[in-house]
Structure formats: C-alpha cells, structure tokens
XYZ file of C-alpha atoms in Angstrom:
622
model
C 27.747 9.451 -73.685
C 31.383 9.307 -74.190
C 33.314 10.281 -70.841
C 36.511 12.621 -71.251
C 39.574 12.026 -69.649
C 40.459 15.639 -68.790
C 38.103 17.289 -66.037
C 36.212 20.854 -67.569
C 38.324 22.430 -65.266
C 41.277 21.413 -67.178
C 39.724 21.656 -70.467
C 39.196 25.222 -69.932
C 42.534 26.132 -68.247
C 44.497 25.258 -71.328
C 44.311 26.163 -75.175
C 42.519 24.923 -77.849
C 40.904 22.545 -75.614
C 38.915 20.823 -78.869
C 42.870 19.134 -79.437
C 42.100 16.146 -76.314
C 38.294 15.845 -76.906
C 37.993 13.712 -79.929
C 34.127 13.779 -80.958
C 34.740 14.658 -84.672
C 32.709 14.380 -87.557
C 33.333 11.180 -89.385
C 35.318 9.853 -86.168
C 35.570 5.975 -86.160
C 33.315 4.810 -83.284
C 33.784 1.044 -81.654
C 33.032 -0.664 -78.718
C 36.427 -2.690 -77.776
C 36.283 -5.948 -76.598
C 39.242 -8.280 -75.903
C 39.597 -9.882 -79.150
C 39.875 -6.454 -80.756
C 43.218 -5.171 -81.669
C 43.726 -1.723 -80.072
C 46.035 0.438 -82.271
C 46.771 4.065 -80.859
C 48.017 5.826 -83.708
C 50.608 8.629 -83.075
C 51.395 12.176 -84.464
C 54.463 13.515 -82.441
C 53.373 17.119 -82.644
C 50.751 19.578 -81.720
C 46.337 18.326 -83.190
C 46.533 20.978 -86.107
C 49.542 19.733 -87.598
C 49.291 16.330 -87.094
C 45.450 16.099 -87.964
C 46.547 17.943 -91.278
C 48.859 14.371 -92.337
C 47.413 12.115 -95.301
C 49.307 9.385 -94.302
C 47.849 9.014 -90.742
C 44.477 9.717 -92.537
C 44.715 6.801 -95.315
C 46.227 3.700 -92.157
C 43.539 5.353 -89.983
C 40.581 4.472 -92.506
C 41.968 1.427 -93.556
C 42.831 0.074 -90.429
C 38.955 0.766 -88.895
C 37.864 -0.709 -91.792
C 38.621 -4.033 -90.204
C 36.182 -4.951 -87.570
C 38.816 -6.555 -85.444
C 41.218 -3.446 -85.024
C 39.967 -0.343 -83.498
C 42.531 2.536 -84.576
C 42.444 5.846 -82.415
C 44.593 9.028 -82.229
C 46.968 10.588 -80.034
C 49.004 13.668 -80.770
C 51.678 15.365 -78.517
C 50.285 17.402 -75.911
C 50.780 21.072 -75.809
C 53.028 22.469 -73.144
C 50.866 23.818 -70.983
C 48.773 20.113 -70.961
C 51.925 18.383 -70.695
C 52.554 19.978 -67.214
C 49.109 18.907 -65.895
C 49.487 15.389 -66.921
C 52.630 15.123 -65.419
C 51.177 17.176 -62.034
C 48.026 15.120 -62.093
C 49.769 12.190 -62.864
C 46.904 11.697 -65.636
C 47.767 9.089 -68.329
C 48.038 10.419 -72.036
C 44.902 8.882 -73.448
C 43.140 8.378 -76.967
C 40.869 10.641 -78.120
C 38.051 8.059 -79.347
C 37.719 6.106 -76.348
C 39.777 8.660 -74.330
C 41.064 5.495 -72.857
C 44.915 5.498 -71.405
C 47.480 4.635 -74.191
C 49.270 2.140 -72.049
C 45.958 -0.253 -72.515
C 46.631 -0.363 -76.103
C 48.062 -3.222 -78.408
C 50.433 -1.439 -80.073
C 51.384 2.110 -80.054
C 52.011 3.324 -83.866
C 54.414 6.519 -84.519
C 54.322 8.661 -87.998
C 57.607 10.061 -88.687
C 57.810 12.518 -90.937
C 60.680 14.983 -89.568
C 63.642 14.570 -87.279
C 62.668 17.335 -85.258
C 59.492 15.547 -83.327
C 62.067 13.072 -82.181
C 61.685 14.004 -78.404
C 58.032 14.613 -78.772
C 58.015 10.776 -79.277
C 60.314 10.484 -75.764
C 57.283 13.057 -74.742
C 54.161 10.538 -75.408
C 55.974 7.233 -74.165
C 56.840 8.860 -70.971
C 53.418 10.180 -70.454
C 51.532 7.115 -71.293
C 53.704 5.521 -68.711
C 55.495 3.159 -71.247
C 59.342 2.530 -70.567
C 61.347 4.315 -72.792
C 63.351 1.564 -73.721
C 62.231 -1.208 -75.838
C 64.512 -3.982 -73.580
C 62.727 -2.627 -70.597
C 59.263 -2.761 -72.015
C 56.920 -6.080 -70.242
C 54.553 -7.940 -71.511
C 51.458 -5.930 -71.102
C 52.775 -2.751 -72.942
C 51.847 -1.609 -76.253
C 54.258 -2.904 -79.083
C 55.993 0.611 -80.008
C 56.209 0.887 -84.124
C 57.279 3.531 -85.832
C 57.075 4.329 -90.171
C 57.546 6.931 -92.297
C 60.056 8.951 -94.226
C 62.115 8.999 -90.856
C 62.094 4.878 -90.532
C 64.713 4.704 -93.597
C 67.151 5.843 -90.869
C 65.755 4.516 -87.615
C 68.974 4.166 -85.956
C 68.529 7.434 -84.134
C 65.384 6.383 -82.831
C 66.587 2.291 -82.600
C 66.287 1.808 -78.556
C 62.995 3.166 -78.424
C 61.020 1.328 -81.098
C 60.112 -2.668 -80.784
C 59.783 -2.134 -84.798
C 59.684 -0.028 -87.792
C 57.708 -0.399 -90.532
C 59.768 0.448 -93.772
C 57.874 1.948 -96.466
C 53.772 2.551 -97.782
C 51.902 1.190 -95.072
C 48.943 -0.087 -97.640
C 50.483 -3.411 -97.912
C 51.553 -5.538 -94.434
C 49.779 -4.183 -91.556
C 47.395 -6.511 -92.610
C 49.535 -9.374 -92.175
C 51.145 -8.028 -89.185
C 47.426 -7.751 -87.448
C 46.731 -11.327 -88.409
C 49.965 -12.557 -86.598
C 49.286 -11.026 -83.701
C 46.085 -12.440 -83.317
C 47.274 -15.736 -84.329
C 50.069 -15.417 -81.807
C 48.102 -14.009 -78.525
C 45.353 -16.672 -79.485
C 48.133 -19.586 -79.021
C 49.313 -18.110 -75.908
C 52.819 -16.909 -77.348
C 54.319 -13.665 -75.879
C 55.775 -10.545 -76.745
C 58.924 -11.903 -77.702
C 57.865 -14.964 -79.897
C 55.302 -11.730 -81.597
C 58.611 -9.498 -82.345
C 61.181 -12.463 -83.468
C 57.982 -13.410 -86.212
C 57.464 -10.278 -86.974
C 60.853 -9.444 -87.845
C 60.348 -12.065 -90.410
C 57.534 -10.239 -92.272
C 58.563 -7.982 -95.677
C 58.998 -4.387 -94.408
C 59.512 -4.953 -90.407
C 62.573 -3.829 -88.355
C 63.452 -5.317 -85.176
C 66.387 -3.416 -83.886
C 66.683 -5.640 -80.837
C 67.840 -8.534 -83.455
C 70.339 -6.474 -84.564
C 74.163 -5.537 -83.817
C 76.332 -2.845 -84.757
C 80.189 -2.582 -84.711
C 82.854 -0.057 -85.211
C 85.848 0.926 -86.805
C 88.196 2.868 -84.642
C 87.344 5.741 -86.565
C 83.944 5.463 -85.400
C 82.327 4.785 -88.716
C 80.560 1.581 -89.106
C 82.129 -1.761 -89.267
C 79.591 -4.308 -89.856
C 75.644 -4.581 -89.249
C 74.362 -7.932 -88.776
C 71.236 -9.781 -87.486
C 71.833 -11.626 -84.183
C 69.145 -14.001 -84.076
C 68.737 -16.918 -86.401
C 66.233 -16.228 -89.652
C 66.353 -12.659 -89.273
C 66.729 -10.732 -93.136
C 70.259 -9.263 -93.174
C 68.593 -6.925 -95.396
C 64.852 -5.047 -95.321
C 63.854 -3.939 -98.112
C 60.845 -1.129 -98.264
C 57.284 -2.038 -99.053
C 55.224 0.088 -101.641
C 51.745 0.205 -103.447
C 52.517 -0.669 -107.527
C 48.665 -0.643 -108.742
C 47.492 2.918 -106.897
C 43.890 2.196 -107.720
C 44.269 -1.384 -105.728
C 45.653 0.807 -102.467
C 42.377 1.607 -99.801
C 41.650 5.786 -99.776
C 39.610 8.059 -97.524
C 36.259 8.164 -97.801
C 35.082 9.675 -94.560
C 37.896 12.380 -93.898
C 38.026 13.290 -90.026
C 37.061 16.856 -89.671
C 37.902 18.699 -86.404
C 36.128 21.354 -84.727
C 39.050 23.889 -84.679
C 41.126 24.923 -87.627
C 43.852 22.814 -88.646
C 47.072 23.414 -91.349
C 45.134 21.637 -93.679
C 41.722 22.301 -93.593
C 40.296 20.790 -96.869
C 39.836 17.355 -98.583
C 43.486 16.376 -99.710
C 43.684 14.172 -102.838
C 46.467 12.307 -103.798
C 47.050 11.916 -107.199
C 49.963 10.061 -107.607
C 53.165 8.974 -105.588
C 56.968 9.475 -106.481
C 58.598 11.461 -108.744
C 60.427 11.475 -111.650
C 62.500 14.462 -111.416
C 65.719 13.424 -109.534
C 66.571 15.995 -107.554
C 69.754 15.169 -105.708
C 68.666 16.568 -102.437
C 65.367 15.049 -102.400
C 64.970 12.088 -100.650
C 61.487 11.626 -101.092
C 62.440 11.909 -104.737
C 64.407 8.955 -104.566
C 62.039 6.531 -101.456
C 59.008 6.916 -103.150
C 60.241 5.655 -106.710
C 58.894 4.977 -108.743
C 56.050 7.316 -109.852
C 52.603 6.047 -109.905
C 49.678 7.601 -110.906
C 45.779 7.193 -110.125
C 43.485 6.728 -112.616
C 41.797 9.749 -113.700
C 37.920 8.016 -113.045
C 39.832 6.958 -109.200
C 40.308 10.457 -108.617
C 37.060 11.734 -109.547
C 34.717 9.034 -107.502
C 36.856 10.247 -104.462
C 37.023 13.650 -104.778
C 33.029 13.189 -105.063
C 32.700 11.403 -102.314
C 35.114 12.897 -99.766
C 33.632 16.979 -100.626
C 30.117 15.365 -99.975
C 31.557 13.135 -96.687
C 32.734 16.069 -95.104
C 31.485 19.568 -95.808
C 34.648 21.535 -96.522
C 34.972 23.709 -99.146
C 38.335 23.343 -100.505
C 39.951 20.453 -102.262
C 43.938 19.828 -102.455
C 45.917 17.876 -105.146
C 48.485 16.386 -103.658
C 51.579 15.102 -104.978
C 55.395 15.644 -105.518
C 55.210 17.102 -108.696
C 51.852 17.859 -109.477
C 52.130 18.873 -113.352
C 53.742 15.549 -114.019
C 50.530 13.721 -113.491
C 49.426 12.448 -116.838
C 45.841 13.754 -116.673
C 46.469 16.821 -114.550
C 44.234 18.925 -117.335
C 41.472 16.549 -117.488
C 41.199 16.123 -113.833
C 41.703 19.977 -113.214
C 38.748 20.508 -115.698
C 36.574 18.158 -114.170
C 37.097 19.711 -110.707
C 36.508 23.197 -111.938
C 33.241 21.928 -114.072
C 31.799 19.684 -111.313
C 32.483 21.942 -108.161
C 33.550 25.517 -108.926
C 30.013 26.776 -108.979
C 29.334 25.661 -105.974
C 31.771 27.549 -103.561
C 34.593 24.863 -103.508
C 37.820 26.216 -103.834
C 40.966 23.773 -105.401
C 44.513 24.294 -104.664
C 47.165 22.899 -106.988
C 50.360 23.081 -104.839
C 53.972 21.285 -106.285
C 53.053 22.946 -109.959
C 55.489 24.097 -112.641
C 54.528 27.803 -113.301
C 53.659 27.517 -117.152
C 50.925 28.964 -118.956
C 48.531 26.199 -118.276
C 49.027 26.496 -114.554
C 48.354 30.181 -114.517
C 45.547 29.686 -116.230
C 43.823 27.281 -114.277
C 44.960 29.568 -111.130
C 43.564 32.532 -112.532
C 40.063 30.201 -112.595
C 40.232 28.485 -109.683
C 42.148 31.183 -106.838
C 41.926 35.307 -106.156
C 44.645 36.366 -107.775
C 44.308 39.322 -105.584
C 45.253 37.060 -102.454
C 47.398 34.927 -104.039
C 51.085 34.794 -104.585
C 53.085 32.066 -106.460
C 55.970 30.354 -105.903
C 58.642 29.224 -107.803
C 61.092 26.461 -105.787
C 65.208 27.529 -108.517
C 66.862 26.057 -105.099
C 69.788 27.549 -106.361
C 71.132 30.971 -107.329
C 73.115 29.507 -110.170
C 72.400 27.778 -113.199
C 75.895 25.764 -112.298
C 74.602 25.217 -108.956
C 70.726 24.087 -110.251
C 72.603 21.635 -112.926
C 74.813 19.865 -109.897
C 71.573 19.485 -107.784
C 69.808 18.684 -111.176
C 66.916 20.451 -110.797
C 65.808 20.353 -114.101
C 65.225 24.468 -114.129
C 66.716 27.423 -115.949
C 66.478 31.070 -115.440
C 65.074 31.682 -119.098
C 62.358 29.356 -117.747
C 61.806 31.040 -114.394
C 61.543 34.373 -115.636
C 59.427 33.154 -118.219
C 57.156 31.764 -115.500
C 57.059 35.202 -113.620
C 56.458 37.310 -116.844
C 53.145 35.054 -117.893
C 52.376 35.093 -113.815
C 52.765 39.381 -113.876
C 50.898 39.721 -117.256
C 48.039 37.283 -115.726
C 47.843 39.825 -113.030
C 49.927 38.448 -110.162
C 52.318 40.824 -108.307
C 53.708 38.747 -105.940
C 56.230 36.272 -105.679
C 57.651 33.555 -103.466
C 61.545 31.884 -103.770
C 62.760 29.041 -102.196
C 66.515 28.365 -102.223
C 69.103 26.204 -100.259
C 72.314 27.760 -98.938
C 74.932 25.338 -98.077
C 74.659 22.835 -101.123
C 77.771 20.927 -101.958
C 80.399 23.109 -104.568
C 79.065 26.557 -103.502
C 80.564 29.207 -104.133
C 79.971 33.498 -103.576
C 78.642 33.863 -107.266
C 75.858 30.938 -106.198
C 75.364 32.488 -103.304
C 74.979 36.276 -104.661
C 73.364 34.323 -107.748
C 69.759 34.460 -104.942
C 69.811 37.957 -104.712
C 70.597 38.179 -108.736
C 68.013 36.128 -109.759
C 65.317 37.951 -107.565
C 66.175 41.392 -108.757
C 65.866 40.227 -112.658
C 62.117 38.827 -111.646
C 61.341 42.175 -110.065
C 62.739 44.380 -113.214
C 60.215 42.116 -114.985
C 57.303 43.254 -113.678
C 58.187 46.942 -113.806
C 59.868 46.660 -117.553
C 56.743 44.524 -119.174
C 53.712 45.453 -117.304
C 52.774 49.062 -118.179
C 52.248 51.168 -114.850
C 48.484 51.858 -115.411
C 47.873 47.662 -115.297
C 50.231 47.473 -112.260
C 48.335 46.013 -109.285
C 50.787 48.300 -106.764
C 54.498 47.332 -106.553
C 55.773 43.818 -107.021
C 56.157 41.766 -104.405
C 59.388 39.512 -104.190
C 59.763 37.385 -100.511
C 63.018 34.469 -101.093
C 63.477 32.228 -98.737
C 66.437 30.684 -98.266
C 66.613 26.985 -96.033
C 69.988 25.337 -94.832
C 71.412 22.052 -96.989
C 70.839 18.582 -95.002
C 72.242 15.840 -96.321
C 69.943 13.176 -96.463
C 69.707 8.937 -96.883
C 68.992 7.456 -99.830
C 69.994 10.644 -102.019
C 73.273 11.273 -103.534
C 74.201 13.672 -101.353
C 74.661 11.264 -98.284
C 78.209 11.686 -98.752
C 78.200 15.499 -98.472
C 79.797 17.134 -95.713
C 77.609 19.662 -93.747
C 77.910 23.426 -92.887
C 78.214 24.457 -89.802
C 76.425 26.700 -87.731
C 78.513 29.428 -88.428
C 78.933 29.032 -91.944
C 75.682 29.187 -93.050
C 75.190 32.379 -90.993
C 77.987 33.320 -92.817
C 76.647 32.596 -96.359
C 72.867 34.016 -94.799
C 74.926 37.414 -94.592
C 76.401 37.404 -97.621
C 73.129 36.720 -99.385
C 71.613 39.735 -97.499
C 74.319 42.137 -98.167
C 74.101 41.482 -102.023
C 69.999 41.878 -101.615
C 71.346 45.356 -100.101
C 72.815 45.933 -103.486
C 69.406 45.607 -105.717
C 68.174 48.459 -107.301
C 64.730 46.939 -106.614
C 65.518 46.479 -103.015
C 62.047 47.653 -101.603
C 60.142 45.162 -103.598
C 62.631 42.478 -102.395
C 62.519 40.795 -98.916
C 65.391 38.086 -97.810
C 64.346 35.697 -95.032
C 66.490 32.339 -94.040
C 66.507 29.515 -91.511
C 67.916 28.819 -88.052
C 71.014 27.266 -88.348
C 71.271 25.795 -85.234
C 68.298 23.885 -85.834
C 69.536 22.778 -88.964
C 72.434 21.423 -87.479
C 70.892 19.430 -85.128
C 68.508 18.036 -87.993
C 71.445 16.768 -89.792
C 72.923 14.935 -87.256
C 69.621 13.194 -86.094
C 68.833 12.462 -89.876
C 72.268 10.900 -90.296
C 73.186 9.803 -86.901
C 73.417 6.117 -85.452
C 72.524 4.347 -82.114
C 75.243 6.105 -80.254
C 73.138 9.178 -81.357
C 70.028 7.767 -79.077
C 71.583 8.673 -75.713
C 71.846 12.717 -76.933
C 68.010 12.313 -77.692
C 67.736 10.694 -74.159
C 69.219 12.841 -72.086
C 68.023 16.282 -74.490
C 64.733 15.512 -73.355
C 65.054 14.393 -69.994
C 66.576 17.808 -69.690
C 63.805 19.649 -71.355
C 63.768 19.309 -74.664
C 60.029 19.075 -76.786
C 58.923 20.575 -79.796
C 61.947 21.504 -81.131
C 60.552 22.126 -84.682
C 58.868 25.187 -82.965
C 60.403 28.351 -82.911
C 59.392 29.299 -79.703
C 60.080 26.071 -77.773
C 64.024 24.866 -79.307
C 66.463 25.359 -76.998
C 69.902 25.062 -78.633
C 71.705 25.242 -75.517
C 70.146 22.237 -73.946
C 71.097 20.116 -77.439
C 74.881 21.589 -76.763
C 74.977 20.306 -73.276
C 73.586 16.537 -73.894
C 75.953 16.129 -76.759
C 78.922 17.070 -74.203
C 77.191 14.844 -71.370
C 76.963 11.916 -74.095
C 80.497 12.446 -75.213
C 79.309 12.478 -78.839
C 81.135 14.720 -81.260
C 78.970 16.453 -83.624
C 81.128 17.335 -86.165
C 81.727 13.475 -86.521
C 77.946 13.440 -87.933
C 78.186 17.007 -89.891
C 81.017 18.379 -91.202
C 82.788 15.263 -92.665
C 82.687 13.840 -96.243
C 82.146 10.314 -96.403
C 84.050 8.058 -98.356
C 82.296 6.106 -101.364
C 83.349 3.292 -99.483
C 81.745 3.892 -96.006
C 78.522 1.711 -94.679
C 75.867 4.074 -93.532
C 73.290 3.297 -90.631
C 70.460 2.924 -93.139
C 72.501 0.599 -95.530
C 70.663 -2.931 -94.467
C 67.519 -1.362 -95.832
C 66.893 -1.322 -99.649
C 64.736 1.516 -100.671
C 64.340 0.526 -104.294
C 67.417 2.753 -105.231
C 70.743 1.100 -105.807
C 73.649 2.439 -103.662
C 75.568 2.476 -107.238
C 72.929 4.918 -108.934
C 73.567 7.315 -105.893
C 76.548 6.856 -106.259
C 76.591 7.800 -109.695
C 74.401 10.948 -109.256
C 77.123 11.630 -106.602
C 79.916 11.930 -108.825
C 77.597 13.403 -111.910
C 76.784 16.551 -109.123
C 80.081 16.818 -108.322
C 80.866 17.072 -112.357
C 77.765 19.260 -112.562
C 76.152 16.687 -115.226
C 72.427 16.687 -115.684
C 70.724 13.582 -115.422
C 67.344 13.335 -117.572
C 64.104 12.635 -115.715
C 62.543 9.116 -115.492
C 59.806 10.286 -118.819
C 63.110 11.110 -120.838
C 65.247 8.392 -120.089
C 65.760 5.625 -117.606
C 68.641 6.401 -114.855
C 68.776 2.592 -114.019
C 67.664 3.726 -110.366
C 66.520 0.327 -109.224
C 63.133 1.017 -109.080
C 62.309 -1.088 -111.698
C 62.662 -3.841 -109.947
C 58.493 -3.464 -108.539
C 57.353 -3.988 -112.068
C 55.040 -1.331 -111.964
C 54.883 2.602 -112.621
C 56.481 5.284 -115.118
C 59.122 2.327 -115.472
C 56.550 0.447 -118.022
C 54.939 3.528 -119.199
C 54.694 3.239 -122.907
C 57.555 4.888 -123.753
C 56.309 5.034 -127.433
C-alpha cells in the first residue's frame, strides 16, 4: 500500500485534499530503482488546471512508456498547503511515489503563461532546490523548463539549468539516453549540461552572455563556452501520425477544467493572426489522419470512462476531415451518452448543425472571437473576419434556436482609435437587433443574450507585433470606459453585457513575456515578498509587483510602452522558431498599412516554415 506524504490530519485540514494524493485511474505505477531515471514533471498552478493540460498528458505517457524513466506529477500547492509545508518543513513531493522532489533526476516545468512564473519560484523553494541554477550541487534535480513560455526564457534564465525549445515528441529521448550514458561513465552535472547544450532544441543559459547598449536594449548575445549553437532552433513533430498519443488518459477523483478525453487533431494554424503567437510557433499546420483519430478516440473513451470527448486544435474547421471525423463521432458514440465539444470553430452552417446534434442548445451559448470592433482594425490584425460574416453566423445560430452569444475582443491593439473602440459596442448591438428583427417573437426562446468580453493587447515574440508599444495601465482603463459608455448608448442595452480584464495584470504579463535577465531579479524578490498565483484573481497583488520593480531598479515602461525599432535584437532572437524575423517583419509593416495577408491554404506568406518539409506547405495545392 502506497504511503502518503501528508498526515490525515493534514489531508483533511485543507481543500480538495484528492489534489496531493495521487492514486488515479490509469496512474503510471513503478518501482524505482537506481538505474531508473526519475522525472518529476511540473504544472506551476493549482491540480484542476494543470491536470486539464494535453501537453503534460502526451510527455507523461510517452515518457512512462520507457521502462527506464519513471515520470510523476507535481503541481503548485494551494495556499493554505503551502503554509503547512513551509510550517512542517515537509518537502513538496510527487504524487505517484509521493516521494520528495529533491530525490528526483530532473525536475521538468510546463510553461504555458507568464503569470505561473513565481509559482515555479513556489515549487523549487519548497522542494528545497536552490533557486539559482549556479548554486544548484550535484545531487539536485536538473531544472528544465518547455513550452510556449521557453521561446522567451530570459525572464525565467537564472532559474532553469535548460529549456527545451519546441514539441517535446522528438529529443527527450535523446536527452534521457545521455544522461544515462553520462552518470554511467561517472561524468557530473556539468559535463551532463555542456553536452546537452549540444543537442537540437536545448538551452543552457549558463553558456550564455548578454550585453548592452547604453540604452539598455540588447547589444550582442553570444555563447561563452566552446561548441555551444549561437543559435537554437525549435524542435517539432512533421509526420503527426509518427508522434506517441494518450492511450490511458489520467483521470482524477475530483473535477478538473477539463474533464473529458481531449483529442488533438492537428497542430498550427494557417490563419496568421498578427497577435497570435501560437499562430506563428506552431507552423506549420499538420493534421492527423482521419483513421489516427478514430483508433484513439476509441480507445481513450473506453480507457477512461468519461463521457465527453474534445477536439482540440487552433482552428478546428480548418482540419481537412473535420465532417468525416465529426460524423463518425456522432455515429459511433452519440447513442451512447458521450457528449463532443468542438471548441476553436468558425460559426457556419455546418458547425451549427453539428452543434444542434451533438450539444443542448438550451445550455449552450456560442462564441464568436471579431477581436476587433472595426473592420479596419480586424484587417491590420488580419483576422480573416468581416461583419457581413459575423452577423451571418449569429442569424443561422438565432434561427437554429440559440439566444445567446459570447464576444471576444482586444482593446489596446496597435492603430486604435475611438471608432474601433466604440466599433465593440456597435457590432454587439447589430447582433442583438438580429435576433429581435428575424426571429418572430412566438419562436423566441426569451430575450437574446449578448456577454463581450473585452482582454488587454500583449505584445508577444515571434508575432509581428513584437515591435508594438504597450498600453498602460491607465489607458486601457481608459479605453475599458469608453467601450462601456458607448454600450450605455445601445438601444438593446439589457440584452447586452460588457465585461473586460485587469489591467494591471496585463501589464505585468507584458513585461514578463518580453522582458530579459535583468527582469529575473523583479520575479525574485516579487515572490520572496509574497507573490504566488498571480493568474488568480483573488491571490495578485499589484502592489507587491510595484514595489520589487522599484527595489530592482527596473523601469517598466522600458519593457511596455516603447516601440521597438526594426533594427533592435530581442531576448528571444538566438532561437529560430521556424518564422523568419523578415516575414514578421513584413506582417509588421502590412498591419501597420492595414493589408491583409492570405492564409497558408490560399497562398504561401514565405513564413519560413517550409523549411521542415512537411505540413499544409506540401499540401497539394492542386
């Protein structure tokens, strides 16, 4: 019988107490020994959210699929565990083995937002690793972190012995098989890192420098070590089918943010938004084969009991077989209580009709993503929409019997102006005079329903708005009250709600997602002062960010507010992510001109992606 690390007594003194007990259904089971690899794999936030991650799920499967590596799971602890550990002085452990992290081989961080960043401070301290990599000996747990976050690691750069840059399918392999080779020849933790650094896709910041213009803005970025890559560039899957899948999905006692089977259909996208930068690292598109998709969905409903089944993509209704797939889904498991959600759709009259098969349109509302107020303003982010085909979206979604409505827009995108702005509210109140003008009042399900959401603009690597000078705080309040005033306006104003982001947080996003080393002391000293789970409402505490910044002497505006030059070398420069710095730069200057760039299935951009020889660049165009 497995023994916990946590006493009952603690178990049942804080919540959700199924988060630190491990035990799952389908929960890789090993006995370690010392030739075994031990990887402890990471989620900086809270079980639910981090449990709900297909990344961690696909490395997790594949990596115990080895019989020399034994990958477990850590998340962050909640709050109220956090403050035991440290008044116990307990060790944060695994929850297979419930062994402490700090016995581990390596210690393996997924990425995904710049918020978790001093959640990751959180776990290191409480495993009782040093913070810093230069302090770390040679008994600790090689620290690697991977994910969309890695394509600027600089933030992050003293606390990582590596990053891993790009899909993790293709070198942990190799990197496993070094280490062994290396521990079983007596090297050390040093000779491990320097032949790492070697491999395709690995970042040693330690083997790096960084120097600076007066102006603060990078002067050169070099390797320091002899046979170090001046330049990584990212790894990535080209033949889908050939990558290794989930068969046995974890499933966890309590109820996580994603609780169903999660199949991903295809990676990339070819629609080019310009503030997208998964858009842009994950190019280019490729697709799983239709009779791929089917043996898995099979065998991960019948692995794991649940009852609903998620396509995942970027852009779902650009997968070549979407309608085949969806029909097989809905013929093979819609009698028998399985529910499938299609998120990332294009509302057309083929997606409403499978939704009107496959959901409640009673408990259902649908979302359209315009971004932008303006058809000006949709044309310089090129998102490939226009009003006529919104609203033609919403009047096939209110004749199918839908009567409500979600928006998602940006506020703060680069050449703004009022009439984008009031262009939110505009574009809501023609969708709700849609229902009431077309649908006759005896087939009205009530009143329509129209929520719009509005997020702050970050500027993000690898997209063509890296150059883009950021809002500040109080100008997207600003532009958050202008938007609300107009909704004020609506004739339709009770069927229309306005919600929008915190700024402050957004703020501090962009500077982490765009920041350098000299960034890594804020981080520091945020969390030392109390700082964790900022990406939670409840828990971000602006005033503490304010205060480190001043103690660090770092100027935020530096990070924010200015517009880069063309000529400028980033942080994230020495890594190529399969996009060419001229393409973005070109995309740059076609926003800027509000040109409209056709999507990878119209026309090639000459992105760079072609370079992997694989994907919708040798589609057959004919």
């Amino acid at each position: 019988m497995r023994k916990l690390a946590l006493s009952d007594e603690i178990l049942l003194s804080v919540q959700q107490p199924a988060r630190y007990i491990g035990g799952e259904f389908n929960m890789a089971e090993k006995v370690p020994n010392e030739q075994m690899i031990r990887f402890a794999m990471c989620f900086p936030d809270v079980y639910e959210i981090g449990m709900s991650h297909l990344g961690m799920q696909i490395l997790y499967a594949m990596f115990n699929k080895r019989e020399d590596v034994y990958c477990e799971r850590v998340f962050s602890p909640w709050p109220d565990l956090d403050a035991i550990l440290r008044k116990k002085h307990i060790p944060l452990f695994a929850l297979e083995s419930q062994d402490p992290i700090k016995a581990f081989d390596f210690l393996g961080f997924t990425i995904q937002y710049e918020m978790c960043y001093t959640n990751i401070l959180q776990v290191l301290d409480l495993s009782g690793i040093p913070l810093h990599a230069e302090d770390r000996k040679e008994n600790d747990p090689i620290v690697i972190g991977g994910g969309p976050c890695a394509y600027n690691p600089e933030p992050l750069a003293p606390f990582f012995d590596m990053f891993y840059i790009g899909e993790g399918e293709t070198q942990y392999d190799n990197l496993f098989d070094l280490y062994k080779e290396i521990r079983n020849n007596g090297g050390n933790r040093w000779t491990f890192l320097e032949a790492a650094a070697k491999l395709p896709g690995i970042y040693v910041p330690m083997f790096y420098d960084v120097t600076y213009h007066e102006d603060g803005t990078i002067a050169e970025f070099k390797p320091n070590t002899p046979g170090i890559p001046a330049t990584i560039a990212k790894e990535l899957v080209v033949d889908m089918d050939d990558a290794p899948y989930i068969e046995n999905p974890i499933v966890p006692f309590i109820k996580v943010t994603q609780d169903r089977v999660v199949l991903e259909i295809q990676r990339g996208c070819i629609r080019g938004c310009r503030f997208c930068q998964a858009g842009n690292i994950y190019r280019p598109l490729r697709e799983h084969s239709l009779e791929y998709l089917k043996s898995y969905a099979r065998r991960m409903l019948k692995n794991t009991g649940h009852e609903e089944i998620s396509l995942s993509s970027l852009s779902s209704s650009d997968y070549t077989y979407l309608k085949e797939l969806v029909t097989f889904l809905i013929d093979e498991f819609h009698g028998k209580g399985i529910n499938i959600s299609l998120p990332s759709l294009r509302i057309d009259a083929f997606s409403l009709d499978v939704m009107s098969k496959v959901q409640d349109v009673k408990k259902s509302s649908l979302t359209f993503a315009p971004e932008a107020g303006s058809q000006r303003l949709r044309d310089v982010i090129n998102k490939g929409l226009t009003e006529e085909v919104i609203l033609k979206g919403a009047s096939e979604a209110f004749h199918g019997g839908w009567n409500r409505v979600k928006l998602y827009f940006m506020l703060g995108l680069p050449t703004e102006t009022v009439e984008d702005m009031e262009g939110i509210a505009l574009l809501s109140e023609k969708i709700a005079e849609l229902y009431y003008d077309e649908i006759p009042k005896e087939q009205r399900n009530g009143k329509v329903q129209v929520v719009a959401s509005s997020s702050f603009f970050v500027p993000k690597p690898f997209t063509p708005f890296q150059w883009a000078k950021m809002c500040t705080k109080e100008e997207f309040l600003e532009r958050a009250y202008l938007v609300k005033d107009k909704f004020k306006e609506m004739l339709n104003r009770k069927s229309l709600k306005y919600n929008y982001h915190e700024a402050d947080l957004t703020v501090l996003e962009g500077i982490l997602a765009r920041g350098d080393r000299r960034v890594a002391p804020v981080l520091e000293e945020a969390y030392h002062k109390g700082a964790m789970f900022d990406s939670w409402g409840e828990y971000f505490n602006n005033d503490i960010w304010m205060k480190a910044f001043e103690t660090c002497g770092v100027d935020m505006d530096f990070y924010t507010v200015r517009e880069r030059s063309l000529d400028e070398v980033f942080p994230w420069d020495f890594i190529d992510a399969g996009v060419t710095k001229e393409f973005l730069k070109r995309e740059w200057l076609a926003a800027v001109s509000e040109k409209v760039t056709p999507n990878c299935r119209q026309q090639c951009s000459g992105c760079g992606a072609r370079q992997y020889g694989g994907g919708v660049c040798f589609e057959d165009k004919n």
